[in-house]
XYZ file of C-alpha atoms in Angstrom:
451
model
C -0.012 -0.021 0.014
C 1.157 3.647 -0.669
C 1.475 6.359 1.937
C -2.197 7.661 1.182
C -3.601 4.163 1.636
C -1.761 3.737 5.071
C -3.169 7.068 6.273
C -6.706 6.155 5.136
C -6.431 2.819 7.059
C -5.010 4.459 10.308
C -7.350 7.463 10.200
C -10.522 5.712 9.390
C -9.707 2.713 11.909
C -9.074 5.732 14.534
C -12.617 7.077 13.464
C -14.124 3.749 13.949
C -12.333 3.132 17.205
C -13.508 6.224 19.113
C -17.215 5.489 18.096
C -17.200 1.927 19.192
C -15.320 2.621 22.298
C -18.136 5.340 23.115
C -20.860 2.872 22.308
C -19.796 -0.049 24.228
C -18.109 1.280 27.296
C -21.557 1.310 29.286
C -22.071 -2.384 28.401
C -20.040 -3.995 31.448
C -21.393 -1.266 33.991
C -24.843 -0.115 33.056
C -26.772 -2.752 34.657
C -24.960 -1.933 37.869
C -25.654 1.939 37.399
C -29.448 1.309 36.596
C -30.015 -0.129 40.037
C -29.258 3.588 41.413
C -31.905 5.266 39.305
C -35.314 5.836 40.376
C -38.311 3.867 38.684
C -35.757 1.741 36.890
C -36.126 -1.905 36.066
C -34.278 -4.672 34.621
C -36.310 -4.150 31.429
C -35.403 -0.371 31.116
C -31.901 -1.227 31.717
C -31.894 -3.631 28.907
C -33.722 -1.293 26.583
C -31.130 1.493 27.655
C -28.354 -0.747 26.642
C -29.679 -2.004 23.202
C -31.800 0.816 21.938
C -29.113 2.180 20.024
C -28.882 -1.030 18.163
C -32.471 -0.534 16.837
C -31.595 3.085 15.472
C -28.440 1.739 14.119
C -30.090 -0.894 12.109
C -32.698 1.397 10.943
C -30.384 4.318 9.743
C -27.151 2.502 8.502
C -28.348 1.509 5.196
C -30.149 4.807 4.406
C -27.305 6.985 5.521
C -24.760 4.568 3.330
C -26.892 5.186 0.100
C -27.267 8.956 1.007
C -23.409 9.217 1.260
C -23.303 8.186 -2.491
C -25.487 11.361 -3.262
C -24.302 14.126 -0.719
C -20.696 12.740 -0.053
C -19.266 10.718 2.466
C -17.702 13.353 5.058
C -20.920 15.422 5.302
C -22.875 12.064 6.363
C -19.948 10.777 8.684
C -19.631 14.301 10.170
C -23.187 14.819 10.571
C -23.622 11.300 12.273
C -20.940 11.973 14.627
C -22.446 15.210 15.652
C -25.807 13.239 16.217
C -23.903 10.732 18.216
C -22.097 13.674 20.237
C -25.760 15.192 20.961
C -26.811 11.875 22.267
C -23.857 11.606 24.698
C -24.581 14.992 26.230
C -28.174 14.111 26.711
C -27.214 10.742 28.265
C -24.519 12.690 30.465
C -26.967 15.009 31.881
C -29.855 12.552 32.207
C -31.328 12.082 35.682
C -33.562 9.075 34.886
C -33.485 5.980 33.152
C -35.944 7.388 30.326
C -33.679 10.314 29.411
C -30.801 7.959 29.036
C -32.651 5.664 26.632
C -33.469 8.966 24.692
C -29.729 9.711 24.637
C -28.907 6.100 23.669
C -31.503 6.330 21.031
C -29.900 9.428 19.550
C -26.223 7.825 19.619
C -27.498 4.987 17.597
C -29.077 7.438 14.890
C -25.403 8.489 14.034
C -25.061 5.373 12.084
C -21.814 5.927 10.048
C -20.473 2.534 9.523
C -21.550 2.093 5.661
C -20.551 5.560 4.884
C -17.225 5.251 6.457
C -16.420 1.763 4.603
C -17.602 3.482 1.217
C -15.191 6.435 2.025
C -12.389 3.898 2.556
C -13.192 2.444 -0.780
C -13.398 5.840 -2.478
C -9.549 6.652 -1.336
C -7.850 3.061 -1.881
C -6.927 1.230 -5.236
C -9.095 -1.758 -5.817
C -6.056 -4.208 -5.271
C -5.437 -3.000 -1.803
C -9.075 -2.560 -0.582
C -9.554 -5.806 0.954
C -6.545 -5.217 3.098
C -7.703 -1.604 4.314
C -11.060 -3.035 5.374
C -9.289 -5.962 7.238
C -7.088 -3.227 9.129
C -10.538 -1.375 9.955
C -12.204 -4.946 11.127
C -9.408 -5.588 13.291
C -9.529 -2.074 14.957
C -13.176 -2.706 15.532
C -12.576 -5.960 17.363
C -9.893 -4.281 19.484
C -11.925 -1.427 20.324
C -14.574 -3.761 21.595
C -12.270 -5.280 23.926
C -10.941 -1.944 25.136
C -14.365 -0.610 25.757
C -15.095 -3.447 28.205
C -11.895 -3.093 29.970
C -12.028 0.717 30.299
C -15.697 1.008 30.958
C -15.696 -0.158 34.824
C -12.593 1.850 35.578
C -14.084 5.088 34.055
C -17.217 4.422 35.752
C -15.652 3.953 39.240
C -13.572 7.151 38.783
C -16.153 9.379 37.147
C -19.510 7.757 37.245
C -21.928 6.999 34.303
C -22.010 10.676 33.460
C -18.141 10.570 33.049
C -18.554 7.787 30.522
C -20.845 9.599 28.390
C -18.739 12.779 28.797
C -15.811 10.718 27.637
C -17.932 9.407 24.781
C -18.641 12.967 23.843
C -14.900 13.689 23.798
C -14.468 10.813 21.545
C -17.212 11.989 19.172
C -15.520 15.368 18.741
C -12.196 13.497 18.329
C -13.710 11.530 15.381
C -15.146 14.786 13.697
C -11.617 16.381 13.786
C -10.121 13.261 12.220
C -12.633 13.203 9.513
C -12.424 16.958 8.853
C -8.552 17.451 9.042
C -6.917 13.989 8.889
C -8.818 11.751 6.554
C -8.209 12.541 2.872
C -11.120 13.902 0.798
C -11.614 11.819 -2.039
C -11.310 13.528 -5.787
C -14.398 11.172 -6.961
C -17.258 9.438 -5.279
C -18.162 6.150 -6.737
C -20.443 3.384 -6.145
C -18.586 0.295 -4.764
C -20.386 -2.931 -5.098
C -17.546 -4.667 -3.130
C -17.539 -2.304 -0.341
C -20.751 -0.180 -0.329
C -24.496 -0.721 -0.199
C -26.438 -0.489 -3.536
C -30.086 -0.127 -3.222
C -30.837 -2.160 -6.376
C -29.084 -5.133 -4.965
C -30.962 -5.171 -1.639
C -33.624 -7.679 -2.770
C -31.138 -9.883 -4.499
C -29.039 -9.950 -1.225
C -32.076 -10.616 0.844
C -33.190 -13.611 -1.324
C -30.001 -15.339 -1.047
C -30.769 -18.272 1.532
C -27.162 -18.682 2.671
C -26.935 -14.975 3.596
C -30.248 -15.177 5.532
C -28.799 -17.784 7.599
C -25.540 -15.827 8.142
C -27.936 -12.706 9.107
C -29.631 -15.033 11.533
C -26.501 -16.038 13.016
C -24.943 -12.571 13.617
C -28.397 -11.452 15.203
C -28.310 -14.428 17.407
C -24.539 -13.844 18.500
C -25.012 -10.287 19.493
C -28.446 -10.863 21.250
C -26.561 -13.416 23.451
C -23.629 -11.138 24.032
C -25.882 -8.087 25.050
C -28.209 -10.253 27.224
C -25.154 -11.863 29.113
C -23.883 -8.369 29.902
C -27.089 -7.485 31.664
C -26.033 -10.091 34.451
C -22.356 -10.820 34.219
C -21.098 -7.497 35.905
C -23.518 -8.138 38.968
C -22.334 -11.625 39.265
C -18.793 -10.576 39.135
C -19.659 -8.548 42.318
C -21.847 -11.133 44.028
C -19.767 -14.245 43.221
C -16.266 -13.334 42.873
C -16.422 -10.558 45.475
C -14.694 -8.334 42.795
C -15.437 -4.387 42.891
C -16.239 -2.694 39.790
C -12.952 -1.081 39.512
C -11.307 -4.480 39.295
C -13.407 -6.025 36.856
C -10.603 -5.567 34.230
C -8.808 -8.381 36.233
C -11.275 -10.663 34.649
C -11.964 -9.051 31.401
C -8.104 -8.553 30.240
C -6.975 -12.064 30.657
C -10.205 -13.513 29.246
C -10.161 -11.327 26.179
C -6.271 -12.075 25.654
C -6.710 -15.724 25.764
C -9.803 -15.532 23.572
C -8.070 -13.370 21.137
C -4.726 -15.502 20.913
C -6.612 -18.729 21.112
C -8.996 -17.783 18.035
C -5.965 -17.279 15.931
C -5.005 -20.583 15.215
C -8.746 -21.461 14.757
C -9.208 -18.959 12.191
C -6.034 -20.262 10.305
C -7.321 -23.810 10.337
C -10.763 -22.535 9.034
C -9.594 -20.312 6.273
C -6.259 -22.213 5.119
C -7.508 -25.687 5.470
C -10.940 -24.993 4.262
C -12.621 -26.074 7.334
C -14.643 -22.953 7.895
C -18.025 -24.740 8.127
C -17.085 -27.434 10.738
C -15.147 -24.771 12.548
C -18.419 -22.587 12.687
C -20.546 -25.190 13.828
C -18.006 -26.073 16.600
C -17.827 -22.428 17.567
C -21.789 -21.996 17.898
C -21.653 -25.484 19.942
C -19.180 -24.053 22.131
C -21.475 -21.105 22.960
C -24.315 -23.367 23.604
C -22.077 -25.321 26.115
C -20.992 -21.986 27.820
C -24.416 -20.813 28.390
C -25.554 -24.121 29.650
C -22.326 -24.088 32.225
C -23.426 -20.391 33.045
C -27.051 -21.333 33.679
C -26.193 -24.400 35.961
C -22.835 -23.001 37.387
C -22.929 -19.260 37.731
C -23.074 -19.378 41.613
C -19.676 -21.162 41.668
C -16.857 -18.803 40.958
C -14.787 -21.287 38.940
C -17.599 -22.320 36.740
C -18.613 -18.869 36.206
C -14.932 -17.938 35.085
C -14.593 -21.126 32.968
C -17.878 -20.490 31.053
C -17.201 -16.996 30.556
C -13.815 -17.744 29.135
C -15.291 -20.514 26.908
C -18.121 -17.960 25.970
C -15.447 -15.293 24.533
C -13.431 -17.788 22.815
C -16.381 -18.786 20.692
C -17.286 -15.153 20.208
C -13.890 -13.982 19.250
C -13.957 -16.527 16.540
C -17.243 -15.968 15.221
C -16.908 -12.276 14.978
C -13.863 -12.808 12.898
C -14.952 -15.681 10.536
C -18.410 -14.646 9.898
C -17.824 -11.712 7.642
C -15.537 -13.937 5.750
C -18.434 -16.385 5.119
C -20.633 -13.397 3.979
C -18.190 -12.573 1.231
C -18.032 -16.132 0.326
C -21.805 -16.740 -0.177
C -22.667 -13.389 -1.606
C -22.592 -12.726 -5.326
C -19.599 -10.943 -6.468
C -21.356 -7.723 -7.220
C -23.541 -7.711 -4.129
C -20.767 -8.124 -1.634
C -20.911 -4.691 -0.272
C -24.754 -4.501 -0.046
C -24.776 -8.123 1.680
C -22.255 -6.633 4.394
C -24.689 -3.664 4.934
C -27.493 -6.091 5.541
C -25.483 -8.282 7.770
C -24.344 -5.350 9.895
C -27.773 -3.953 10.229
C -28.970 -7.273 11.430
C -26.125 -7.460 14.004
C -27.323 -4.255 15.443
C -30.793 -5.309 15.662
C -29.640 -8.463 17.492
C -28.164 -6.062 20.264
C -31.410 -4.364 20.721
C -33.613 -7.432 20.880
C -30.934 -8.964 23.301
C -31.239 -5.675 25.563
C -35.121 -5.885 25.144
C -35.704 -9.654 25.689
C -32.774 -10.178 27.961
C -33.970 -7.403 30.308
C -37.341 -8.856 30.447
C -36.185 -12.316 31.143
C -33.837 -10.906 33.786
C -36.829 -9.175 35.360
C -38.814 -12.338 35.569
C -36.167 -15.249 36.113
C -32.918 -13.337 36.996
C -29.340 -14.516 35.616
C -30.388 -18.244 35.353
C -33.081 -17.344 32.925
C -30.961 -14.974 30.762
C -28.262 -17.835 30.292
C -31.183 -20.381 29.509
C -32.616 -17.945 26.865
C -29.173 -17.339 25.510
C -28.408 -21.383 25.361
C -31.602 -21.733 23.424
C -30.991 -19.043 21.171
C -27.541 -20.507 20.412
C -29.067 -23.937 19.801
C -31.512 -22.669 17.252
C -28.662 -20.825 15.641
C -26.780 -24.032 15.459
C -29.629 -25.821 13.871
C -30.124 -23.435 11.183
C -26.305 -23.164 10.508
C -26.179 -26.996 9.868
C -28.007 -26.480 6.402
C -25.399 -23.773 5.353
C -23.663 -25.188 1.816
C -20.131 -25.690 1.950
C -18.390 -22.442 0.683
C -16.354 -21.943 -2.243
C -12.801 -20.447 -1.307
C -12.693 -17.842 -3.813
C -11.118 -14.290 -3.496
C -12.699 -10.944 -4.628
C -10.770 -9.012 -7.291
C -11.927 -5.709 -8.775
C -10.535 -4.735 -12.181
C -11.027 -1.201 -13.204
C -10.654 -0.286 -17.072
C -8.988 3.134 -17.499
C -10.118 3.363 -21.180
C -13.332 2.694 -22.731
C -14.117 -0.670 -23.857
C -15.984 -0.952 -27.231
C -17.146 -4.305 -27.026
C -18.232 -5.609 -23.400
C -19.630 -8.800 -24.500
C -16.329 -9.936 -26.001
C -14.566 -8.818 -22.677
C -16.850 -10.762 -20.598
C -16.269 -13.956 -22.884
C -12.375 -13.348 -22.824
C -12.555 -13.136 -18.914
C -14.513 -16.333 -18.955
C -11.689 -18.211 -20.469
C -9.113 -17.108 -17.983
C -8.103 -20.113 -15.876
C -8.957 -19.410 -12.110
C -11.805 -16.872 -12.770
C -15.133 -18.198 -11.462
C -17.598 -15.338 -11.086
C -17.829 -12.409 -13.301
C -20.027 -9.153 -12.990
C -19.365 -6.260 -15.415
C -20.685 -2.709 -14.668
C -20.285 -0.943 -17.939
C -21.160 2.449 -16.637
C -18.256 2.379 -14.224
C -15.866 0.680 -16.496
C -15.472 -2.008 -13.839
C -15.637 -5.913 -13.607
C -16.014 -7.609 -10.330
C -14.528 -11.050 -10.187
C -14.173 -14.026 -7.887
C -11.015 -15.875 -8.403
C -9.233 -18.933 -7.028
C -5.752 -17.567 -6.135
C -3.928 -20.764 -6.639
C -5.402 -21.506 -9.999
C -5.643 -17.864 -11.238
C -3.799 -17.166 -14.676
C -2.273 -13.879 -13.675
C -0.401 -13.574 -17.259
C -3.705 -14.265 -19.136
C -5.706 -11.692 -17.010
C -2.834 -9.091 -17.687
C -2.892 -9.597 -21.366
C -6.532 -9.120 -21.394
C -6.172 -5.779 -19.558
C -3.195 -4.701 -21.631
C -5.292 -5.343 -24.796
C -8.181 -3.329 -23.416
C -5.809 -0.494 -22.567
């Protein structure tokens, strides 16, 4: 990658990081804080945690499409301003209801799709996947950092302190977008990285993608529901004050992160992604059952919590790869947009349903709910087809092509190209290729002839 692309990767990763930190820092502490608020219930606490997921799911795709028309930076900066406003309302709130309003506004600043599209505008096709992977890694690390930092900031500055810190992060994001992130010379529709409204129905009709959407919905439902009760259990069962919860989170996350790396390598390099996916979901089922049966014993609580995050880390990393494998080559960006929206919807339902179950049946009920959801997900996933391990390749023709049909037929004859979608108005061909089989010389000869 060149210097500009590295700048794009680092700056947009930083924008994602500050926003993800702001969204998730309340996750490990809000259930504790809600107990101090007047008229608060477990259900309302769950809604406050999850409500931003609902507005994220509603606004992400429309704002991504809007960024094609009015520009990436205006949408991203506008979204961060809405996020900052929600943070201010939540910081000043004296009731659970006003915090819910603030969290609702935070979610309305749904900039994920627009940010990915901006990354695509600023990077060359051959380096785009690398930049996206860099941003994706940052999102995962930001989640872990948020869970660790949340209890520390809460102990020192209270819940208002977390929301003011979140406000500061939003302002930081605005400054990064305005003065550090480059401005693209041209805004283009990127079918491999952006959302195209005309492909929404096609992506929604793909049965394999529907199963993947159900999976990410279930994963984030379970994660959100679990955090409605886990912080309280750490205090009650481990005798661990809130300030010291990082002593559990940090080693668990490190072990889960390091432990998931060889699993990802086996899944991708040895083409064992489907059996590894099923094994990871089964691990979640086991972890939730162990939590339901043994959460009152500190060792079982720690073991089950560690197993959960080992499975969670692996699934968070591997599922986007599967979405890319199951989607048609030209609908990859749209499929990812739907997938991400479904993820946020799972966070909302996890807060809503998990809060209600916690109110009725306490921690055991939440863990049994999660076990049932994970088991249902396992049954749905069994019927996934075995994916093909192809790599996406985007080819842009710098000069006008006189006969696109002939070009399509020529690309079909290149060894190692298995799927082709040509967008003539953009002078682009989207390909799925087998990297081991691809005849690079043959492909290069076609492109040189076109030039």
